[in-house]
């Protein structure tokens, strides 16, 4: 295998599984907090109730932040403050509306008093429950929230359901529960720190759809306090059924990432909507389903799946993705609603990178068209030939983070 191909394959594994794309990344957060944990017994009921806050680490100076961001492959030149990073555990609901708990990262600028403007950042796809912002440090996952916090914002980054310390399996690409987990983390963050009403919302890849879902919930008034301030998603699969799956099946995207996304689609969507009766109905090897239990690492998943869709899926499984029916139609209707069924009344910018090997740029084009039909002109920002570890998809998050930050600063 040529060297450049080996680098891209490794980058794809990191992009899909978020197992650490930057050499020398600090990695998993140590169990011991930097100072005693803080419990909040006065906030013990209802969605968004803050159950526990744990200081994970402190970057005391802007220089320390810049060094950590640079080591993780991000731009460290925009730092203004040191950062305190907390894991918040809070009450929320599962896809069926039943009470559960979740965790997320709250990153705060050191030395900045008063009410802070919040930036909600939703992360990209992960497989292991530790592939979450509150479970890592100095990695591709934490680069964006630490960047926003060091710039003076309160960065709020949900782990999602079934990731971080939350129980159960992760309902990947389930926009309704991504939105409730994100909104409830904002509520928990407000119980911990005074926040401004207007929220700036962004996210990458899977998190781009989650960001739009949160924005829709905020604009609809699902919280009495918070309001939507602006939307800036990056490299999303906004039209999963109409753009992403067709490109994946046509071989237009990276082959290995297509295999993993196809498998994740069937397994995760089946957790909320009945997509198949048994794993052997859709997978050549039914054991593939177990790889998405939240306990297998990205590397294990990468090595445990075949290298082609034909080797992964049965003829029925391939046909199901090509011609969705039953529960898959219901799942795609939810996922693909993020640009179709509402009209944002705030500034919107969609960030993308030409030649993205994982999220076809047709997703962005379809989203723009859908919003335009609702009377919304969303500006598209082409991040051009970005690269991070051989991946334009990863690179769009790195470049997009600093570009989104500049725009958010302009908005005030």
Coordinates of C-alpha atoms in Angstrom, one line a residue:
X1 CA 0.0 0.0 0.0
X2 CA 1.5 3.4 -0.9
X3 CA 2.4 5.7 2.0
X4 CA -0.2 8.3 1.1
X5 CA -2.9 5.6 1.0
X6 CA -1.8 4.2 4.4
X7 CA -2.1 7.8 5.9
X8 CA -5.6 8.2 4.4
X9 CA -6.8 4.8 5.7
X10 CA -5.6 5.7 9.2
X11 CA -7.2 9.1 9.0
X12 CA -10.5 7.6 7.9
X13 CA -10.4 5.3 10.9
X14 CA -9.7 8.3 13.1
X15 CA -12.4 10.4 11.4
X16 CA -15.1 7.8 11.8
X17 CA -14.1 6.6 15.2
X18 CA -12.5 9.6 16.7
X19 CA -9.7 7.5 18.2
X20 CA -7.2 10.4 18.2
X21 CA -6.0 11.9 15.0
X22 CA -3.2 14.0 16.4
X23 CA 0.2 12.5 17.2
X24 CA 1.0 13.1 20.9
X25 CA -2.5 13.8 21.9
X26 CA -3.0 13.7 25.6
X27 CA -5.9 11.2 25.2
X28 CA -8.3 10.0 27.9
X29 CA -9.0 12.2 30.8
X30 CA -7.5 11.1 34.1
X31 CA -10.0 9.9 36.7
X32 CA -8.8 12.3 39.4
X33 CA -10.3 15.8 39.2
X34 CA -8.0 18.8 39.4
X35 CA -10.0 20.0 42.5
X36 CA -12.8 18.5 44.5
X37 CA -16.0 17.6 42.6
X38 CA -19.1 19.7 43.1
X39 CA -22.5 18.3 43.6
X40 CA -25.6 20.4 43.2
X41 CA -28.4 18.8 45.2
X42 CA -30.6 21.9 44.7
X43 CA -31.0 20.9 41.0
X44 CA -32.3 17.3 41.3
X45 CA -35.5 17.1 39.2
X46 CA -36.6 17.6 35.6
X47 CA -34.8 17.7 32.3
X48 CA -31.5 19.5 32.4
X49 CA -31.1 19.1 36.2
X50 CA -27.4 19.2 37.1
X51 CA -26.5 16.1 39.1
X52 CA -22.7 16.5 39.3
X53 CA -19.9 18.7 38.1
X54 CA -16.3 17.5 38.1
X55 CA -13.3 19.6 37.2
X56 CA -11.4 17.5 34.7
X57 CA -8.4 19.7 34.0
X58 CA -7.1 23.3 33.9
X59 CA -5.1 25.1 31.3
X60 CA -3.9 28.0 33.4
X61 CA -2.7 30.3 30.6
X62 CA -3.5 31.2 27.0
X63 CA 0.0 29.8 26.2
X64 CA -0.9 26.5 27.7
X65 CA -4.1 26.4 25.7
X66 CA -2.3 27.3 22.5
X67 CA 0.3 24.5 23.1
X68 CA -2.4 21.9 23.6
X69 CA -4.4 23.0 20.6
X70 CA -1.4 23.0 18.4
X71 CA -0.4 19.5 19.6
X72 CA -3.9 18.3 18.7
X73 CA -3.6 19.8 15.2
X74 CA -5.7 22.9 15.8
X75 CA -5.0 26.5 15.4
X76 CA -3.7 27.8 18.7
X77 CA -3.2 31.4 17.6
X78 CA -6.7 32.7 18.6
X79 CA -6.4 32.0 22.3
X80 CA -7.1 34.8 24.8
X81 CA -7.8 33.0 28.1
X82 CA -6.8 29.9 30.0
X83 CA -9.5 27.2 30.3
X84 CA -11.2 25.2 33.0
X85 CA -12.9 22.0 31.7
X86 CA -15.7 20.3 33.6
X87 CA -17.7 17.1 33.1
X88 CA -21.4 17.8 33.8
X89 CA -23.7 14.9 34.5
X90 CA -27.4 15.8 34.1
X91 CA -30.9 14.5 33.6
X92 CA -32.4 14.1 30.1
X93 CA -34.6 11.7 28.2
X94 CA -34.0 8.8 25.8
X95 CA -35.5 8.4 22.3
X96 CA -38.7 7.1 23.8
X97 CA -39.0 10.1 26.2
X98 CA -38.1 8.1 29.3
X99 CA -35.9 9.7 32.0
X100 CA -32.1 8.9 31.7
X101 CA -28.8 10.7 32.3
X102 CA -26.1 12.0 30.1
X103 CA -22.8 13.8 30.4
X104 CA -21.0 16.5 28.5
X105 CA -18.1 19.0 28.6
X106 CA -18.3 22.5 29.8
X107 CA -15.2 24.5 29.0
X108 CA -15.0 28.0 30.6
X109 CA -12.5 30.9 30.1
X110 CA -10.4 31.5 33.1
X111 CA -10.6 34.9 34.7
X112 CA -13.7 36.1 32.7
X113 CA -16.5 37.1 35.0
X114 CA -20.1 38.0 34.3
X115 CA -22.6 36.3 32.1
X116 CA -21.0 34.3 29.2
X117 CA -22.3 33.7 25.7
X118 CA -22.6 30.0 25.1
X119 CA -21.3 28.1 22.1
X120 CA -22.9 24.7 21.7
X121 CA -20.6 22.3 19.8
X122 CA -21.8 18.9 18.7
X123 CA -19.0 16.4 17.9
X124 CA -18.6 13.9 15.1
X125 CA -19.1 10.2 15.0
X126 CA -17.6 7.8 17.5
X127 CA -18.0 4.2 18.4
X128 CA -16.7 3.7 21.9
X129 CA -18.4 5.5 24.7
X130 CA -15.1 7.2 25.5
X131 CA -15.2 8.9 22.1
X132 CA -16.8 11.9 23.7
X133 CA -15.6 15.4 24.7
X134 CA -15.8 14.9 28.5
X135 CA -13.8 11.7 28.3
X136 CA -10.8 13.0 26.5
X137 CA -8.3 15.8 26.5
X138 CA -6.0 17.3 23.9
X139 CA -7.6 15.5 21.0
X140 CA -9.6 16.0 17.9
X141 CA -12.7 15.9 20.1
X142 CA -11.8 18.6 22.5
X143 CA -10.1 21.0 20.1
X144 CA -13.3 22.9 19.2
X145 CA -14.7 23.4 22.7
X146 CA -11.4 24.4 24.1
X147 CA -10.9 26.9 21.2
X148 CA -14.2 28.5 21.9
X149 CA -13.7 28.7 25.6
X150 CA -10.3 30.2 25.3
X151 CA -11.8 32.9 23.0
X152 CA -14.1 33.9 25.9
X153 CA -17.2 31.8 25.3
X154 CA -18.8 29.1 27.5
X155 CA -18.3 26.0 25.3
X156 CA -20.9 23.4 25.9
X157 CA -20.2 20.0 24.2
X158 CA -22.7 17.1 24.7
X159 CA -21.3 13.6 24.8
X160 CA -24.7 12.4 23.4
X161 CA -26.9 9.6 24.8
X162 CA -25.0 6.3 25.4
X163 CA -21.6 8.0 25.3
X164 CA -19.5 9.5 28.0
X165 CA -20.9 8.3 31.4
X166 CA -24.5 7.9 30.1
X167 CA -26.1 4.5 30.2
X168 CA -27.4 2.4 27.2
X169 CA -26.5 2.3 23.6
X170 CA -25.8 5.3 21.5
X171 CA -28.7 6.2 19.0
X172 CA -26.3 7.5 16.3
X173 CA -27.7 10.1 13.9
X174 CA -31.0 10.3 15.9
X175 CA -31.6 14.0 15.7
X176 CA -34.4 14.3 18.2
X177 CA -32.4 12.8 21.1
X178 CA -29.3 14.7 20.0
X179 CA -31.3 17.8 20.3
X180 CA -32.7 17.0 23.7
X181 CA -29.3 15.9 25.1
X182 CA -27.8 19.2 23.8
X183 CA -30.6 21.4 25.1
X184 CA -30.6 19.7 28.5
X185 CA -26.8 20.1 28.8
X186 CA -27.3 23.9 28.2
X187 CA -29.7 23.9 31.1
X188 CA -27.3 22.0 33.3
X189 CA -24.5 24.4 32.3
X190 CA -26.7 27.4 33.2
X191 CA -27.2 25.8 36.7
X192 CA -23.4 25.8 37.0
X193 CA -22.5 29.2 35.4
X194 CA -24.4 32.3 34.4
X195 CA -25.0 32.2 30.7
X196 CA -26.5 34.7 28.1
X197 CA -29.9 33.9 26.6
X198 CA -28.6 33.7 23.0
X199 CA -26.8 30.5 22.0
X200 CA -24.4 30.2 19.1
X201 CA -24.7 26.7 17.7
X202 CA -22.2 24.7 15.7
X203 CA -21.2 21.0 15.2
X204 CA -19.2 18.8 12.9
X205 CA -20.2 15.8 10.8
X206 CA -22.8 13.9 12.8
X207 CA -22.8 17.0 15.0
X208 CA -23.8 19.2 12.1
X209 CA -27.2 17.6 12.0
X210 CA -27.4 17.6 15.8
X211 CA -26.6 21.4 15.7
X212 CA -29.5 22.0 13.3
X213 CA -31.7 19.9 15.5
X214 CA -30.8 22.0 18.6
X215 CA -31.2 25.2 16.7
X216 CA -34.7 24.1 15.6
X217 CA -35.6 23.3 19.3
X218 CA -34.3 26.6 20.5
X219 CA -36.2 28.6 17.9
X220 CA -39.4 26.7 18.7
X221 CA -39.1 27.9 22.3
X222 CA -38.6 24.5 23.8
X223 CA -36.6 26.3 26.6
X224 CA -38.1 29.2 28.4
X225 CA -34.7 31.0 28.7
X226 CA -32.4 30.1 25.9
X227 CA -32.8 31.5 22.4
X228 CA -31.0 30.7 19.1
X229 CA -28.3 33.2 18.1
X230 CA -26.7 31.8 15.0
X231 CA -26.1 28.5 13.2
X232 CA -22.7 27.3 11.8
X233 CA -22.6 23.5 11.1
X234 CA -19.6 21.9 9.4
X235 CA -19.6 19.1 6.9
X236 CA -22.9 17.5 7.8
X237 CA -24.9 14.6 6.2
X238 CA -28.0 16.8 6.2
X239 CA -29.7 14.7 3.5
X240 CA -28.7 11.3 4.6
X241 CA -31.3 9.4 2.5
X242 CA -31.1 11.6 -0.6
X243 CA -27.4 12.4 -0.8
X244 CA -25.2 10.5 1.6
X245 CA -26.5 7.0 1.1
X246 CA -26.6 7.3 -2.7
X247 CA -23.1 8.6 -2.8
X248 CA -22.0 5.8 -0.4
X249 CA -23.6 3.1 -2.5
X250 CA -22.3 4.5 -5.8
X251 CA -18.7 4.2 -4.5
X252 CA -18.2 8.0 -4.6
X253 CA -16.8 8.1 -1.0
X254 CA -14.0 6.4 0.7
X255 CA -14.6 2.7 0.6
X256 CA -13.7 1.8 4.3
X257 CA -15.6 4.7 5.8
X258 CA -18.6 3.8 3.6
X259 CA -18.6 0.3 5.0
X260 CA -18.5 1.5 8.6
X261 CA -21.2 4.2 8.0
X262 CA -23.4 1.6 6.3
X263 CA -23.1 -0.8 9.2
X264 CA -23.7 2.0 11.8
X265 CA -26.7 3.2 9.9
X266 CA -28.5 -0.2 10.1
X267 CA -27.5 -1.0 13.6
X268 CA -28.2 2.4 15.2
X269 CA -31.4 3.1 13.3
X270 CA -32.6 -0.3 14.3
X271 CA -32.3 0.7 17.9
X272 CA -35.1 3.3 17.5
X273 CA -37.0 2.0 14.5
X274 CA -37.4 -1.6 13.5
X275 CA -35.2 -1.7 10.4
X276 CA -34.4 -5.5 10.3
X277 CA -35.6 -8.6 12.1
X278 CA -32.2 -10.1 12.9
X279 CA -28.6 -9.1 12.0
X280 CA -28.1 -12.0 9.6
X281 CA -30.9 -10.5 7.5
X282 CA -28.7 -7.6 6.5
X283 CA -25.1 -8.6 7.4
X284 CA -23.0 -11.3 5.9
X285 CA -21.4 -11.7 9.3
X286 CA -24.1 -11.1 12.0
X287 CA -21.3 -10.4 14.6
X288 CA -20.8 -7.0 13.0
X289 CA -23.8 -5.7 15.0
X290 CA -21.9 -6.4 18.3
X291 CA -19.1 -4.1 17.2
X292 CA -21.4 -1.1 17.8
X293 CA -22.1 -1.8 21.4
X294 CA -20.2 1.2 22.7
X295 CA -17.5 -1.1 24.2
X296 CA -15.4 -1.7 21.1
X297 CA -12.8 0.8 20.1
X298 CA -12.6 2.5 16.7
X299 CA -9.6 0.4 15.9
X300 CA -11.4 -2.8 16.7
X301 CA -14.3 -1.8 14.5
X302 CA -12.0 -0.8 11.7
X303 CA -10.3 -4.1 11.8
X304 CA -13.5 -6.1 12.4
X305 CA -15.4 -5.0 9.3
X306 CA -14.7 -6.0 5.7
X307 CA -13.4 -3.6 3.1
X308 CA -16.4 -3.5 0.7
X309 CA -20.1 -3.1 1.0
X310 CA -20.6 -6.4 -0.9
X311 CA -18.6 -8.3 1.8
X312 CA -20.5 -6.5 4.6
X313 CA -24.1 -6.7 3.5
X314 CA -26.4 -9.4 2.3
X315 CA -28.3 -8.7 -1.0
X316 CA -31.3 -7.8 1.2
X317 CA -29.1 -5.3 3.2
X318 CA -27.8 -3.7 0.1
X319 CA -31.3 -3.4 -1.5
X320 CA -32.6 -2.0 1.8
X321 CA -30.1 0.9 1.8
X322 CA -30.7 1.5 -1.9
X323 CA -34.5 1.4 -1.6
X324 CA -35.4 2.3 2.0
X325 CA -38.6 0.9 3.4
X326 CA -40.3 0.2 6.7
X327 CA -38.5 1.5 9.8
X328 CA -35.6 2.8 7.7
X329 CA -37.9 5.3 6.0
X330 CA -39.1 6.6 9.4
X331 CA -35.5 6.9 10.6
X332 CA -34.4 8.8 7.5
X333 CA -37.4 11.1 7.7
X334 CA -36.3 12.2 11.2
X335 CA -32.6 12.5 10.2
X336 CA -33.3 14.4 6.9
X337 CA -35.7 16.9 8.5
X338 CA -33.0 19.2 9.7
X339 CA -33.0 21.4 6.7
X340 CA -36.5 20.7 5.4
X341 CA -39.1 21.4 8.0
X342 CA -38.2 24.8 9.5
X343 CA -36.9 28.2 8.5
X344 CA -34.1 29.6 10.8
X345 CA -34.7 33.2 11.7
X346 CA -31.0 33.8 12.6
X347 CA -27.8 34.1 10.5
X348 CA -26.8 30.7 9.0
X349 CA -23.5 29.6 7.5
X350 CA -22.8 26.1 6.2
X351 CA -19.2 25.1 6.2
X352 CA -17.9 22.4 3.8
X353 CA -14.8 21.2 2.1
X354 CA -14.7 20.3 -1.6
X355 CA -13.6 16.7 -2.1
X356 CA -14.8 15.6 1.3
X357 CA -14.2 11.8 1.2
X358 CA -16.9 11.0 3.9
X359 CA -19.7 13.5 3.8
X360 CA -20.6 14.2 0.2
X361 CA -20.9 18.0 -0.5
X362 CA -24.3 17.3 -2.1
X363 CA -25.5 17.2 1.5
X364 CA -24.7 20.9 1.8
X365 CA -26.2 21.8 -1.6
X366 CA -29.4 20.0 -0.8
X367 CA -29.6 21.8 2.6
X368 CA -29.1 25.2 0.9
X369 CA -31.9 24.4 -1.6
X370 CA -34.3 23.3 1.1
X371 CA -33.7 26.4 3.2
X372 CA -34.0 28.6 0.2
X373 CA -37.4 27.1 -0.5
X374 CA -38.3 28.3 3.0
X375 CA -37.1 31.8 2.2
X376 CA -33.7 31.4 4.1
X377 CA -30.5 32.3 2.3
X378 CA -27.7 30.3 4.0
X379 CA -24.2 31.3 3.1
X380 CA -21.9 28.5 2.1
X381 CA -18.3 28.7 3.2
X382 CA -16.0 26.5 1.2
X383 CA -13.0 25.7 3.3
X384 CA -11.2 24.6 0.1
X385 CA -8.4 22.0 0.1
X386 CA -8.1 21.4 3.8
X387 CA -6.3 18.4 5.1
X388 CA -5.8 16.8 8.5
X389 CA -3.9 13.5 8.6
X390 CA -4.8 12.8 5.0
X391 CA -8.5 13.5 5.4
X392 CA -10.4 16.5 4.0
X393 CA -13.3 15.6 6.2
X394 CA -11.2 15.9 9.4
X395 CA -9.5 18.9 8.0
X396 CA -12.8 20.7 7.6
X397 CA -13.4 20.5 11.3
X398 CA -9.9 21.9 12.1
X399 CA -10.2 24.8 9.6
X400 CA -13.9 25.2 10.2
X401 CA -13.4 25.7 13.9
X402 CA -11.2 28.8 13.5
X403 CA -13.5 30.2 10.7
X404 CA -16.6 29.7 12.8
X405 CA -14.9 31.4 15.8
X406 CA -14.1 34.4 13.7
X407 CA -17.7 34.7 12.6
X408 CA -19.1 34.2 16.1
X409 CA -16.8 37.0 17.3
X410 CA -18.1 39.3 14.6
X411 CA -21.7 38.5 15.7
X412 CA -20.8 39.6 19.3

